[in-house]
PDB file of C-alpha atoms in Angstrom:
ATOM      1  CA  UNK A  16      69.198  39.410  61.749  1.00  0.00           C
ATOM      2  CA  UNK A  17      66.644  37.063  63.252  1.00  0.00           C
ATOM      3  CA  UNK A  18      62.958  36.942  62.411  1.00  0.00           C
ATOM      4  CA  UNK A  19      60.182  36.095  64.824  1.00  0.00           C
ATOM      5  CA  UNK A  20      57.233  34.646  62.977  1.00  0.00           C
ATOM      6  CA  UNK A  21      54.021  33.401  64.365  1.00  0.00           C
ATOM      7  CA  UNK A  22      51.405  31.338  62.820  1.00  0.00           C
ATOM      8  CA  UNK A  23      47.739  31.517  64.373  1.00  0.00           C
ATOM      9  CA  UNK A  24      45.256  29.339  64.384  1.00  0.00           C
ATOM     10  CA  UNK A  25      41.677  30.305  65.207  1.00  0.00           C
ATOM     11  CA  UNK A  26      39.696  26.971  63.273  1.00  0.00           C
ATOM     12  CA  UNK A  27      38.847  24.277  65.926  1.00  0.00           C
ATOM     13  CA  UNK A  28      41.259  20.861  65.223  1.00  0.00           C
ATOM     14  CA  UNK A  29      39.158  18.114  64.270  1.00  0.00           C
ATOM     15  CA  UNK A  30      37.431  18.981  60.894  1.00  0.00           C
ATOM     16  CA  UNK A  31      40.150  21.306  59.584  1.00  0.00           C
ATOM     17  CA  UNK A  32      43.945  20.864  59.199  1.00  0.00           C
ATOM     18  CA  UNK A  33      45.044  24.159  60.041  1.00  0.00           C
ATOM     19  CA  UNK A  34      46.362  23.006  64.031  1.00  0.00           C
ATOM     20  CA  UNK A  35      48.383  20.178  62.161  1.00  0.00           C
ATOM     21  CA  UNK A  36      49.701  22.542  59.340  1.00  0.00           C
ATOM     22  CA  UNK A  37      50.594  25.671  61.574  1.00  0.00           C
ATOM     23  CA  UNK A  38      53.117  23.206  64.019  1.00  0.00           C
ATOM     24  CA  UNK A  39      54.307  21.293  60.535  1.00  0.00           C
ATOM     25  CA  UNK A  40      55.043  24.991  58.904  1.00  0.00           C
ATOM     26  CA  UNK A  41      56.645  26.022  62.336  1.00  0.00           C
ATOM     27  CA  UNK A  42      58.814  23.462  62.285  1.00  0.00           C
ATOM     28  CA  UNK A  43      60.074  24.092  58.856  1.00  0.00           C
ATOM     29  CA  UNK A  44      61.528  27.402  59.916  1.00  0.00           C
ATOM     30  CA  UNK A  45      64.440  25.686  61.885  1.00  0.00           C
ATOM     31  CA  UNK A  46      66.433  25.426  58.792  1.00  0.00           C
ATOM     32  CA  UNK A  47      66.681  29.629  58.603  1.00  0.00           C
ATOM     33  CA  UNK A  48      67.713  31.843  61.797  1.00  0.00           C
ATOM     34  CA  UNK A  49      63.771  32.182  62.169  1.00  0.00           C
ATOM     35  CA  UNK A  50      62.236  31.998  65.624  1.00  0.00           C
ATOM     36  CA  UNK A  51      58.779  30.435  65.060  1.00  0.00           C
ATOM     37  CA  UNK A  52      55.724  30.582  67.500  1.00  0.00           C
ATOM     38  CA  UNK A  53      52.243  28.963  67.584  1.00  0.00           C
ATOM     39  CA  UNK A  54      49.181  30.187  69.298  1.00  0.00           C
ATOM     40  CA  UNK A  55      46.024  28.509  69.141  1.00  0.00           C
ATOM     41  CA  UNK A  56      42.928  30.770  69.752  1.00  0.00           C
ATOM     42  CA  UNK A  57      38.747  31.001  69.376  1.00  0.00           C
ATOM     43  CA  UNK A  58      38.014  27.269  68.544  1.00  0.00           C
ATOM     44  CA  UNK A  59      41.512  26.103  67.893  1.00  0.00           C
ATOM     45  CA  UNK A  60      41.898  26.248  71.531  1.00  0.00           C
ATOM     46  CA  UNK A  61      40.329  22.876  71.941  1.00  0.00           C
ATOM     47  CA  UNK A  62      43.791  21.594  70.158  1.00  0.00           C
ATOM     48  CA  UNK A  63      45.093  22.020  73.615  1.00  0.00           C
ATOM     49  CA  UNK A  64      42.529  19.471  75.266  1.00  0.00           C
ATOM     50  CA  UNK A  65      44.253  16.618  76.271  1.00  0.00           C
ATOM     51  CA  UNK A  66      40.653  14.377  75.291  1.00  0.00           C
ATOM     52  CA  UNK A  67      39.920  15.985  71.804  1.00  0.00           C
ATOM     53  CA  UNK A  68      41.112  13.047  69.408  1.00  0.00           C
ATOM     54  CA  UNK A  69      41.055  13.925  65.388  1.00  0.00           C
ATOM     55  CA  UNK A  70      42.298  10.394  65.347  1.00  0.00           C
ATOM     56  CA  UNK A  71      38.856   8.859  66.929  1.00  0.00           C
ATOM     57  CA  UNK A  72      37.595   9.941  63.284  1.00  0.00           C
ATOM     58  CA  UNK A  73      40.231   8.601  61.582  1.00  0.00           C
ATOM     59  CA  UNK A  74      41.728  11.779  60.933  1.00  0.00           C
ATOM     60  CA  UNK A  75      45.208  13.268  61.413  1.00  0.00           C
ATOM     61  CA  UNK A  76      46.053  13.039  64.979  1.00  0.00           C
ATOM     62  CA  UNK A  77      47.425  16.184  66.481  1.00  0.00           C
ATOM     63  CA  UNK A  78      49.513  14.543  69.423  1.00  0.00           C
ATOM     64  CA  UNK A  79      51.909  13.870  66.557  1.00  0.00           C
ATOM     65  CA  UNK A  80      53.303  17.277  66.622  1.00  0.00           C
ATOM     66  CA  UNK A  81      54.151  17.110  70.527  1.00  0.00           C
ATOM     67  CA  UNK A  82      57.819  14.879  70.087  1.00  0.00           C
ATOM     68  CA  UNK A  83      58.981  17.618  67.446  1.00  0.00           C
ATOM     69  CA  UNK A  84      57.617  20.877  70.314  1.00  0.00           C
ATOM     70  CA  UNK A  85      59.685  18.909  72.809  1.00  0.00           C
ATOM     71  CA  UNK A  86      62.769  18.245  70.562  1.00  0.00           C
ATOM     72  CA  UNK A  87      63.062  22.410  69.085  1.00  0.00           C
ATOM     73  CA  UNK A  88      61.057  23.828  71.955  1.00  0.00           C
ATOM     74  CA  UNK A  89      58.862  25.323  70.112  1.00  0.00           C
ATOM     75  CA  UNK A  90      56.869  28.378  72.152  1.00  0.00           C
ATOM     76  CA  UNK A  91      53.274  27.657  71.990  1.00  0.00           C
ATOM     77  CA  UNK A  92      50.550  30.010  73.333  1.00  0.00           C
ATOM     78  CA  UNK A  93      46.679  29.830  74.131  1.00  0.00           C
ATOM     79  CA  UNK A  94      44.240  32.478  75.040  1.00  0.00           C
ATOM     80  CA  UNK A  95      43.051  32.259  78.791  1.00  0.00           C
ATOM     81  CA  UNK A  96      39.475  33.755  77.983  1.00  0.00           C
ATOM     82  CA  UNK A  97      39.196  31.286  74.699  1.00  0.00           C
ATOM     83  CA  UNK A  98      40.155  28.423  76.413  1.00  0.00           C
ATOM     84  CA  UNK A  99      37.394  29.473  79.485  1.00  0.00           C
ATOM     85  CA  UNK A 100      34.804  30.087  76.069  1.00  0.00           C
ATOM     86  CA  UNK A 101      35.303  26.730  74.859  1.00  0.00           C
ATOM     87  CA  UNK A 102      35.362  24.858  78.387  1.00  0.00           C
ATOM     88  CA  UNK A 103      38.795  23.453  77.615  1.00  0.00           C
ATOM     89  CA  UNK A 104      39.344  21.488  81.348  1.00  0.00           C
ATOM     90  CA  UNK A 105      41.858  19.377  80.606  1.00  0.00           C
ATOM     91  CA  UNK A 106      45.438  20.997  79.033  1.00  0.00           C
ATOM     92  CA  UNK A 107      47.655  18.514  77.836  1.00  0.00           C
ATOM     93  CA  UNK A 108      50.844  19.297  78.851  1.00  0.00           C
ATOM     94  CA  UNK A 109      52.737  17.918  76.028  1.00  0.00           C
ATOM     95  CA  UNK A 110      52.120  21.457  74.541  1.00  0.00           C
ATOM     96  CA  UNK A 111      53.667  23.297  77.468  1.00  0.00           C
ATOM     97  CA  UNK A 112      51.797  26.064  76.714  1.00  0.00           C
ATOM     98  CA  UNK A 113      51.700  29.377  77.970  1.00  0.00           C
ATOM     99  CA  UNK A 114      48.340  30.943  78.569  1.00  0.00           C
ATOM    100  CA  UNK A 115      47.879  34.944  77.842  1.00  0.00           C
ATOM    101  CA  UNK A 116      45.060  37.078  77.909  1.00  0.00           C
ATOM    102  CA  UNK A 117      42.917  38.706  75.177  1.00  0.00           C
ATOM    103  CA  UNK A 118      44.350  42.075  76.133  1.00  0.00           C
ATOM    104  CA  UNK A 119      47.787  41.048  75.953  1.00  0.00           C
ATOM    105  CA  UNK A 120      47.373  39.588  72.299  1.00  0.00           C
ATOM    106  CA  UNK A 121      47.694  43.509  70.892  1.00  0.00           C
ATOM    107  CA  UNK A 122      51.741  43.555  72.030  1.00  0.00           C
ATOM    108  CA  UNK A 123      51.847  39.856  71.590  1.00  0.00           C
ATOM    109  CA  UNK A 124      51.370  40.373  67.758  1.00  0.00           C
ATOM    110  CA  UNK A 125      53.687  43.556  67.650  1.00  0.00           C
ATOM    111  CA  UNK A 126      56.438  41.753  69.060  1.00  0.00           C
ATOM    112  CA  UNK A 127      57.076  39.480  65.556  1.00  0.00           C
ATOM    113  CA  UNK A 128      57.974  40.201  61.967  1.00  0.00           C
ATOM    114  CA  UNK A 129      55.052  38.356  60.560  1.00  0.00           C
ATOM    115  CA  UNK A 130      51.669  37.151  61.999  1.00  0.00           C
ATOM    116  CA  UNK A 131      50.109  34.568  59.745  1.00  0.00           C
ATOM    117  CA  UNK A 132      46.691  33.386  60.679  1.00  0.00           C
ATOM    118  CA  UNK A 133      46.282  29.996  59.095  1.00  0.00           C
TER     119      UNK A 133
ATOM    120  CA  UNK B  27      54.645  49.828  62.213  1.00  0.00           C
ATOM    121  CA  UNK B  28      51.996  46.399  61.013  1.00  0.00           C
ATOM    122  CA  UNK B  29      50.504  45.936  57.607  1.00  0.00           C
ATOM    123  CA  UNK B  30      46.950  44.251  59.248  1.00  0.00           C
ATOM    124  CA  UNK B  31      45.010  42.217  56.142  1.00  0.00           C
ATOM    125  CA  UNK B  32      41.480  41.804  57.172  1.00  0.00           C
ATOM    126  CA  UNK B  33      40.149  39.163  54.729  1.00  0.00           C
ATOM    127  CA  UNK B  34      36.797  38.401  55.990  1.00  0.00           C
ATOM    128  CA  UNK B  35      33.477  40.149  57.580  1.00  0.00           C
ATOM    129  CA  UNK B  36      31.704  40.118  60.925  1.00  0.00           C
ATOM    130  CA  UNK B  37      30.915  36.307  60.797  1.00  0.00           C
ATOM    131  CA  UNK B  38      34.765  36.137  61.147  1.00  0.00           C
ATOM    132  CA  UNK B  39      35.970  35.879  64.615  1.00  0.00           C
ATOM    133  CA  UNK B  40      39.732  36.151  63.817  1.00  0.00           C
ATOM    134  CA  UNK B  41      38.959  39.271  61.876  1.00  0.00           C
ATOM    135  CA  UNK B  42      37.356  40.835  65.561  1.00  0.00           C
ATOM    136  CA  UNK B  43      40.793  40.096  66.883  1.00  0.00           C
ATOM    137  CA  UNK B  44      43.021  41.559  64.628  1.00  0.00           C
ATOM    138  CA  UNK B  45      40.725  44.829  64.627  1.00  0.00           C
ATOM    139  CA  UNK B  46      41.141  44.844  68.380  1.00  0.00           C
ATOM    140  CA  UNK B  47      44.717  44.675  68.330  1.00  0.00           C
ATOM    141  CA  UNK B  48      45.809  47.025  65.892  1.00  0.00           C
ATOM    142  CA  UNK B  49      47.753  50.012  66.996  1.00  0.00           C
ATOM    143  CA  UNK B  50      48.296  53.430  66.091  1.00  0.00           C
ATOM    144  CA  UNK B  51      50.865  53.302  63.996  1.00  0.00           C
ATOM    145  CA  UNK B  52      49.528  50.328  62.019  1.00  0.00           C
ATOM    146  CA  UNK B  53      48.060  50.463  58.544  1.00  0.00           C
ATOM    147  CA  UNK B  54      44.797  48.400  58.070  1.00  0.00           C
ATOM    148  CA  UNK B  55      43.174  47.296  54.712  1.00  0.00           C
ATOM    149  CA  UNK B  56      40.524  45.781  54.677  1.00  0.00           C
ATOM    150  CA  UNK B  57      40.468  43.649  51.417  1.00  0.00           C
ATOM    151  CA  UNK B  58      38.022  40.706  49.887  1.00  0.00           C
ATOM    152  CA  UNK B  59      34.965  40.451  52.587  1.00  0.00           C
ATOM    153  CA  UNK B  60      36.924  42.229  54.874  1.00  0.00           C
ATOM    154  CA  UNK B  61      35.483  45.532  53.027  1.00  0.00           C
ATOM    155  CA  UNK B  62      32.194  44.675  54.846  1.00  0.00           C
ATOM    156  CA  UNK B  63      33.713  46.209  58.143  1.00  0.00           C
ATOM    157  CA  UNK B  64      33.474  49.545  55.944  1.00  0.00           C
ATOM    158  CA  UNK B  65      29.987  49.702  56.517  1.00  0.00           C
ATOM    159  CA  UNK B  66      30.430  50.067  60.021  1.00  0.00           C
ATOM    160  CA  UNK B  67      30.209  53.658  61.207  1.00  0.00           C
ATOM    161  CA  UNK B  68      32.186  53.597  64.258  1.00  0.00           C
ATOM    162  CA  UNK B  69      34.866  51.533  62.824  1.00  0.00           C
ATOM    163  CA  UNK B  70      37.633  54.498  62.390  1.00  0.00           C
ATOM    164  CA  UNK B  71      36.788  55.393  66.390  1.00  0.00           C
ATOM    165  CA  UNK B  72      37.271  51.714  67.009  1.00  0.00           C
ATOM    166  CA  UNK B  73      40.443  50.733  65.064  1.00  0.00           C
ATOM    167  CA  UNK B  74      43.402  51.737  65.938  1.00  0.00           C
ATOM    168  CA  UNK B  75      45.550  52.709  62.761  1.00  0.00           C
ATOM    169  CA  UNK B  76      44.963  54.143  59.446  1.00  0.00           C
ATOM    170  CA  UNK B  77      42.362  52.333  57.936  1.00  0.00           C
ATOM    171  CA  UNK B  78      41.780  51.621  54.032  1.00  0.00           C
ATOM    172  CA  UNK B  79      39.435  49.115  52.261  1.00  0.00           C
ATOM    173  CA  UNK B  80      40.055  47.923  48.586  1.00  0.00           C
ATOM    174  CA  UNK B  81      37.670  49.768  46.427  1.00  0.00           C
ATOM    175  CA  UNK B  82      36.854  47.298  44.120  1.00  0.00           C
ATOM    176  CA  UNK B  83      36.166  44.868  46.426  1.00  0.00           C
ATOM    177  CA  UNK B  84      33.729  47.284  47.985  1.00  0.00           C
ATOM    178  CA  UNK B  85      31.920  48.140  44.793  1.00  0.00           C
ATOM    179  CA  UNK B  86      31.962  44.604  43.596  1.00  0.00           C
ATOM    180  CA  UNK B  87      29.788  43.628  46.793  1.00  0.00           C
ATOM    181  CA  UNK B  88      26.951  45.945  45.801  1.00  0.00           C
ATOM    182  CA  UNK B  89      28.151  49.453  47.515  1.00  0.00           C
ATOM    183  CA  UNK B  90      28.917  52.699  46.307  1.00  0.00           C
ATOM    184  CA  UNK B  91      31.613  54.907  47.492  1.00  0.00           C
ATOM    185  CA  UNK B  92      29.756  56.774  49.948  1.00  0.00           C
ATOM    186  CA  UNK B  93      28.629  53.514  52.089  1.00  0.00           C
ATOM    187  CA  UNK B  94      32.364  53.331  53.209  1.00  0.00           C
ATOM    188  CA  UNK B  95      32.997  54.743  56.577  1.00  0.00           C
ATOM    189  CA  UNK B  96      37.175  54.488  55.194  1.00  0.00           C
ATOM    190  CA  UNK B  97      39.157  55.352  52.702  1.00  0.00           C
ATOM    191  CA  UNK B  98      38.892  53.576  49.726  1.00  0.00           C
ATOM    192  CA  UNK B  99      42.136  52.981  47.673  1.00  0.00           C
ATOM    193  CA  UNK B 100      43.146  50.920  44.619  1.00  0.00           C
ATOM    194  CA  UNK B 101      46.122  48.454  44.413  1.00  0.00           C
ATOM    195  CA  UNK B 102      48.743  51.434  43.628  1.00  0.00           C
ATOM    196  CA  UNK B 103      48.125  52.535  46.993  1.00  0.00           C
ATOM    197  CA  UNK B 104      47.875  49.307  48.530  1.00  0.00           C
ATOM    198  CA  UNK B 105      51.593  48.788  47.340  1.00  0.00           C
ATOM    199  CA  UNK B 106      52.300  52.021  48.798  1.00  0.00           C
ATOM    200  CA  UNK B 107      51.466  50.674  51.951  1.00  0.00           C
ATOM    201  CA  UNK B 108      52.909  47.058  51.633  1.00  0.00           C
ATOM    202  CA  UNK B 109      56.261  49.456  50.600  1.00  0.00           C
ATOM    203  CA  UNK B 110      55.882  51.519  53.701  1.00  0.00           C
ATOM    204  CA  UNK B 111      55.277  48.424  56.539  1.00  0.00           C
ATOM    205  CA  UNK B 112      57.894  46.036  57.442  1.00  0.00           C
ATOM    206  CA  UNK B 113      55.839  44.063  59.594  1.00  0.00           C
ATOM    207  CA  UNK B 114      52.592  41.763  58.770  1.00  0.00           C
ATOM    208  CA  UNK B 115      49.904  40.705  60.804  1.00  0.00           C
ATOM    209  CA  UNK B 116      46.862  38.445  58.432  1.00  0.00           C
TER     210      UNK B 116
ATOM    211  CA  UNK C  17      62.490  44.381  47.098  1.00  0.00           C
ATOM    212  CA  UNK C  18      61.516  40.960  47.535  1.00  0.00           C
ATOM    213  CA  UNK C  19      57.858  40.762  48.133  1.00  0.00           C
ATOM    214  CA  UNK C  20      56.392  36.589  48.496  1.00  0.00           C
ATOM    215  CA  UNK C  21      52.545  36.396  48.716  1.00  0.00           C
ATOM    216  CA  UNK C  22      51.610  32.842  50.376  1.00  0.00           C
ATOM    217  CA  UNK C  23      47.948  31.532  49.400  1.00  0.00           C
ATOM    218  CA  UNK C  24      46.427  29.144  51.240  1.00  0.00           C
ATOM    219  CA  UNK C  25      42.461  28.588  49.628  1.00  0.00           C
ATOM    220  CA  UNK C  26      41.608  26.840  46.555  1.00  0.00           C
ATOM    221  CA  UNK C  27      41.334  28.960  43.524  1.00  0.00           C
ATOM    222  CA  UNK C  28      37.760  29.583  41.979  1.00  0.00           C
ATOM    223  CA  UNK C  29      36.098  28.786  45.067  1.00  0.00           C
ATOM    224  CA  UNK C  30      37.434  31.910  46.878  1.00  0.00           C
ATOM    225  CA  UNK C  31      39.286  34.732  45.397  1.00  0.00           C
ATOM    226  CA  UNK C  32      42.724  34.741  47.147  1.00  0.00           C
ATOM    227  CA  UNK C  33      44.445  33.640  43.761  1.00  0.00           C
ATOM    228  CA  UNK C  34      42.582  36.328  42.370  1.00  0.00           C
ATOM    229  CA  UNK C  35      43.894  39.181  44.872  1.00  0.00           C
ATOM    230  CA  UNK C  36      47.549  37.685  44.901  1.00  0.00           C
ATOM    231  CA  UNK C  37      47.259  38.169  41.177  1.00  0.00           C
ATOM    232  CA  UNK C  38      46.582  41.715  41.321  1.00  0.00           C
ATOM    233  CA  UNK C  39      48.974  42.341  44.118  1.00  0.00           C
ATOM    234  CA  UNK C  40      51.786  40.564  42.376  1.00  0.00           C
ATOM    235  CA  UNK C  41      50.834  42.251  39.127  1.00  0.00           C
ATOM    236  CA  UNK C  42      51.374  45.585  40.558  1.00  0.00           C
ATOM    237  CA  UNK C  43      54.805  44.746  42.459  1.00  0.00           C
ATOM    238  CA  UNK C  44      56.018  43.263  39.060  1.00  0.00           C
ATOM    239  CA  UNK C  45      54.803  46.831  37.440  1.00  0.00           C
ATOM    240  CA  UNK C  46      57.152  48.267  40.407  1.00  0.00           C
ATOM    241  CA  UNK C  47      59.937  46.710  39.720  1.00  0.00           C
ATOM    242  CA  UNK C  48      60.027  44.059  43.219  1.00  0.00           C
ATOM    243  CA  UNK C  49      61.054  40.841  43.185  1.00  0.00           C
ATOM    244  CA  UNK C  50      57.535  38.887  43.644  1.00  0.00           C
ATOM    245  CA  UNK C  51      57.230  35.253  44.651  1.00  0.00           C
ATOM    246  CA  UNK C  52      53.353  33.782  45.102  1.00  0.00           C
ATOM    247  CA  UNK C  53      53.644  30.919  47.252  1.00  0.00           C
ATOM    248  CA  UNK C  54      51.088  27.930  46.707  1.00  0.00           C
ATOM    249  CA  UNK C  55      50.250  26.031  50.105  1.00  0.00           C
ATOM    250  CA  UNK C  56      47.642  23.834  50.845  1.00  0.00           C
ATOM    251  CA  UNK C  57      44.109  23.857  48.650  1.00  0.00           C
ATOM    252  CA  UNK C  58      45.871  26.954  46.502  1.00  0.00           C
ATOM    253  CA  UNK C  59      48.593  24.335  45.059  1.00  0.00           C
ATOM    254  CA  UNK C  60      45.213  23.735  42.703  1.00  0.00           C
ATOM    255  CA  UNK C  61      45.789  26.764  40.802  1.00  0.00           C
ATOM    256  CA  UNK C  62      49.227  25.484  39.659  1.00  0.00           C
ATOM    257  CA  UNK C  63      47.287  22.654  37.589  1.00  0.00           C
ATOM    258  CA  UNK C  64      47.318  23.356  33.713  1.00  0.00           C
ATOM    259  CA  UNK C  65      44.608  21.019  33.484  1.00  0.00           C
ATOM    260  CA  UNK C  66      42.021  23.169  35.030  1.00  0.00           C
ATOM    261  CA  UNK C  67      38.965  23.783  32.491  1.00  0.00           C
ATOM    262  CA  UNK C  68      36.913  26.649  33.650  1.00  0.00           C
ATOM    263  CA  UNK C  69      33.670  27.680  31.667  1.00  0.00           C
ATOM    264  CA  UNK C  70      34.050  30.152  29.102  1.00  0.00           C
ATOM    265  CA  UNK C  71      33.028  33.122  30.338  1.00  0.00           C
ATOM    266  CA  UNK C  72      35.245  32.617  33.928  1.00  0.00           C
ATOM    267  CA  UNK C  73      39.008  33.456  33.901  1.00  0.00           C
ATOM    268  CA  UNK C  74      41.754  30.876  33.261  1.00  0.00           C
ATOM    269  CA  UNK C  75      43.738  31.213  36.749  1.00  0.00           C
ATOM    270  CA  UNK C  76      46.600  28.602  36.143  1.00  0.00           C
ATOM    271  CA  UNK C  77      46.757  30.402  32.490  1.00  0.00           C
ATOM    272  CA  UNK C  78      47.188  33.921  33.954  1.00  0.00           C
ATOM    273  CA  UNK C  79      49.966  32.654  36.353  1.00  0.00           C
ATOM    274  CA  UNK C  80      51.726  30.934  33.290  1.00  0.00           C
ATOM    275  CA  UNK C  81      51.618  34.100  31.374  1.00  0.00           C
ATOM    276  CA  UNK C  82      53.136  36.303  34.174  1.00  0.00           C
ATOM    277  CA  UNK C  83      56.195  34.005  35.019  1.00  0.00           C
ATOM    278  CA  UNK C  84      56.880  33.940  31.031  1.00  0.00           C
ATOM    279  CA  UNK C  85      56.008  37.578  30.485  1.00  0.00           C
ATOM    280  CA  UNK C  86      56.767  39.518  33.957  1.00  0.00           C
ATOM    281  CA  UNK C  87      59.031  37.242  35.458  1.00  0.00           C
ATOM    282  CA  UNK C  88      56.540  36.795  38.487  1.00  0.00           C
ATOM    283  CA  UNK C  89      57.739  33.186  40.129  1.00  0.00           C
ATOM    284  CA  UNK C  90      55.395  30.683  41.496  1.00  0.00           C
ATOM    285  CA  UNK C  91      56.587  27.927  44.351  1.00  0.00           C
ATOM    286  CA  UNK C  92      54.551  24.796  45.126  1.00  0.00           C
ATOM    287  CA  UNK C  93      53.980  23.239  48.443  1.00  0.00           C
ATOM    288  CA  UNK C  94      54.991  19.899  47.496  1.00  0.00           C
ATOM    289  CA  UNK C  95      53.652  17.771  50.176  1.00  0.00           C
ATOM    290  CA  UNK C  96      50.145  19.884  49.471  1.00  0.00           C
ATOM    291  CA  UNK C  97      50.837  18.624  45.716  1.00  0.00           C
ATOM    292  CA  UNK C  98      50.854  15.152  46.366  1.00  0.00           C
ATOM    293  CA  UNK C  99      47.753  15.183  48.759  1.00  0.00           C
ATOM    294  CA  UNK C 100      45.759  16.947  45.888  1.00  0.00           C
ATOM    295  CA  UNK C 101      46.864  14.353  43.298  1.00  0.00           C
ATOM    296  CA  UNK C 102      48.869  17.067  41.573  1.00  0.00           C
ATOM    297  CA  UNK C 103      52.026  15.501  39.875  1.00  0.00           C
ATOM    298  CA  UNK C 104      54.853  17.672  38.475  1.00  0.00           C
ATOM    299  CA  UNK C 105      53.564  16.973  34.674  1.00  0.00           C
ATOM    300  CA  UNK C 106      50.059  18.916  35.411  1.00  0.00           C
ATOM    301  CA  UNK C 107      51.866  22.135  36.739  1.00  0.00           C
ATOM    302  CA  UNK C 108      52.448  25.117  34.338  1.00  0.00           C
ATOM    303  CA  UNK C 109      55.318  26.318  32.919  1.00  0.00           C
ATOM    304  CA  UNK C 110      57.404  27.966  35.361  1.00  0.00           C
ATOM    305  CA  UNK C 111      56.359  27.110  38.262  1.00  0.00           C
ATOM    306  CA  UNK C 112      58.006  24.935  40.879  1.00  0.00           C
ATOM    307  CA  UNK C 113      57.439  22.132  43.244  1.00  0.00           C
ATOM    308  CA  UNK C 114      59.043  23.358  46.802  1.00  0.00           C
ATOM    309  CA  UNK C 115      58.290  22.785  50.408  1.00  0.00           C
ATOM    310  CA  UNK C 116      58.064  24.368  53.962  1.00  0.00           C
ATOM    311  CA  UNK C 117      62.416  24.546  54.093  1.00  0.00           C
ATOM    312  CA  UNK C 118      61.698  26.644  51.125  1.00  0.00           C
ATOM    313  CA  UNK C 119      59.181  28.322  52.561  1.00  0.00           C
ATOM    314  CA  UNK C 120      61.421  29.453  55.395  1.00  0.00           C
ATOM    315  CA  UNK C 121      63.714  30.793  53.275  1.00  0.00           C
ATOM    316  CA  UNK C 122      61.576  33.031  51.741  1.00  0.00           C
ATOM    317  CA  UNK C 123      60.241  34.054  54.890  1.00  0.00           C
ATOM    318  CA  UNK C 124      63.613  34.723  56.031  1.00  0.00           C
ATOM    319  CA  UNK C 125      64.778  36.143  52.775  1.00  0.00           C
ATOM    320  CA  UNK C 126      61.667  38.227  51.785  1.00  0.00           C
ATOM    321  CA  UNK C 127      61.481  42.065  52.386  1.00  0.00           C
ATOM    322  CA  UNK C 128      57.820  41.915  52.440  1.00  0.00           C
ATOM    323  CA  UNK C 129      55.751  38.815  53.415  1.00  0.00           C
ATOM    324  CA  UNK C 130      52.005  38.722  52.709  1.00  0.00           C
ATOM    325  CA  UNK C 131      49.406  35.788  53.552  1.00  0.00           C
ATOM    326  CA  UNK C 132      46.249  35.201  52.642  1.00  0.00           C
ATOM    327  CA  UNK C 133      44.822  34.059  55.416  1.00  0.00           C
ATOM    328  CA  UNK C 134      42.738  30.281  55.570  1.00  0.00           C
TER     329      UNK C 134
END
């Protein structure tokens, strides 16, 4: 039976590796009968901005994940209230992110077998 | 339903979300610095599901059993919860 | 039951390896099949050259003993080892360099998956 796994990032995409690691791990799931998804919340909401550029500090870019999101059609989620809190205006369409409300997170989390915070 | 594992204290935004999104059927376990939440009087009312704290993590941080507002458990009881709950959020 | 415990934080800086060892110990006592997956900085816990001060615990040695005597299994994310300069000849006996595909297999096959968030 298929397992559903959600990887949650809550730390900022610049200065920590967790956005990249969550996607790398999620993409690795496709070898098995696993349906992965990635949720970017709290300061990880900044990952969604088209203007966020870790590479400007010589850190690993986030953009490298876009091509795999497209290839695998990995579902990506953001949280409306957190995107507003962190004033993310220019959302990068390459994530194909679905925006959910914080009050819906309970049902959302419970629809997965494992919710793995990074 | 799910084992919800809380590892950090009040200063962590992810733990706030995790605690706010529990359901009645969940088992919530406070571990490591997550045990600080056991100091909050209203914690059992605010969090849905059964809530527990790892006793040795709580006592090691300078508190005594009577300071906790949730049930304190050892690793054996924690394993009972792990065996019971198929889903995991943490 | 097959139980996998994923760790991400570095040993000694945080309590995560100690927690994982306690969960593993309890599970092994009950006859469960237990694997600890060392991800990101926790890969450092597999380095047998780790030399703590005398009054502190030796985490790699504890893991090695549990592998040999209690049947614990330890997998280490290979890319995470490379990033931290941990080579195969440095790791404790019985631990196995692994990767995200193996993690996917573990997630799929395990009856219980526990992750200690970063």
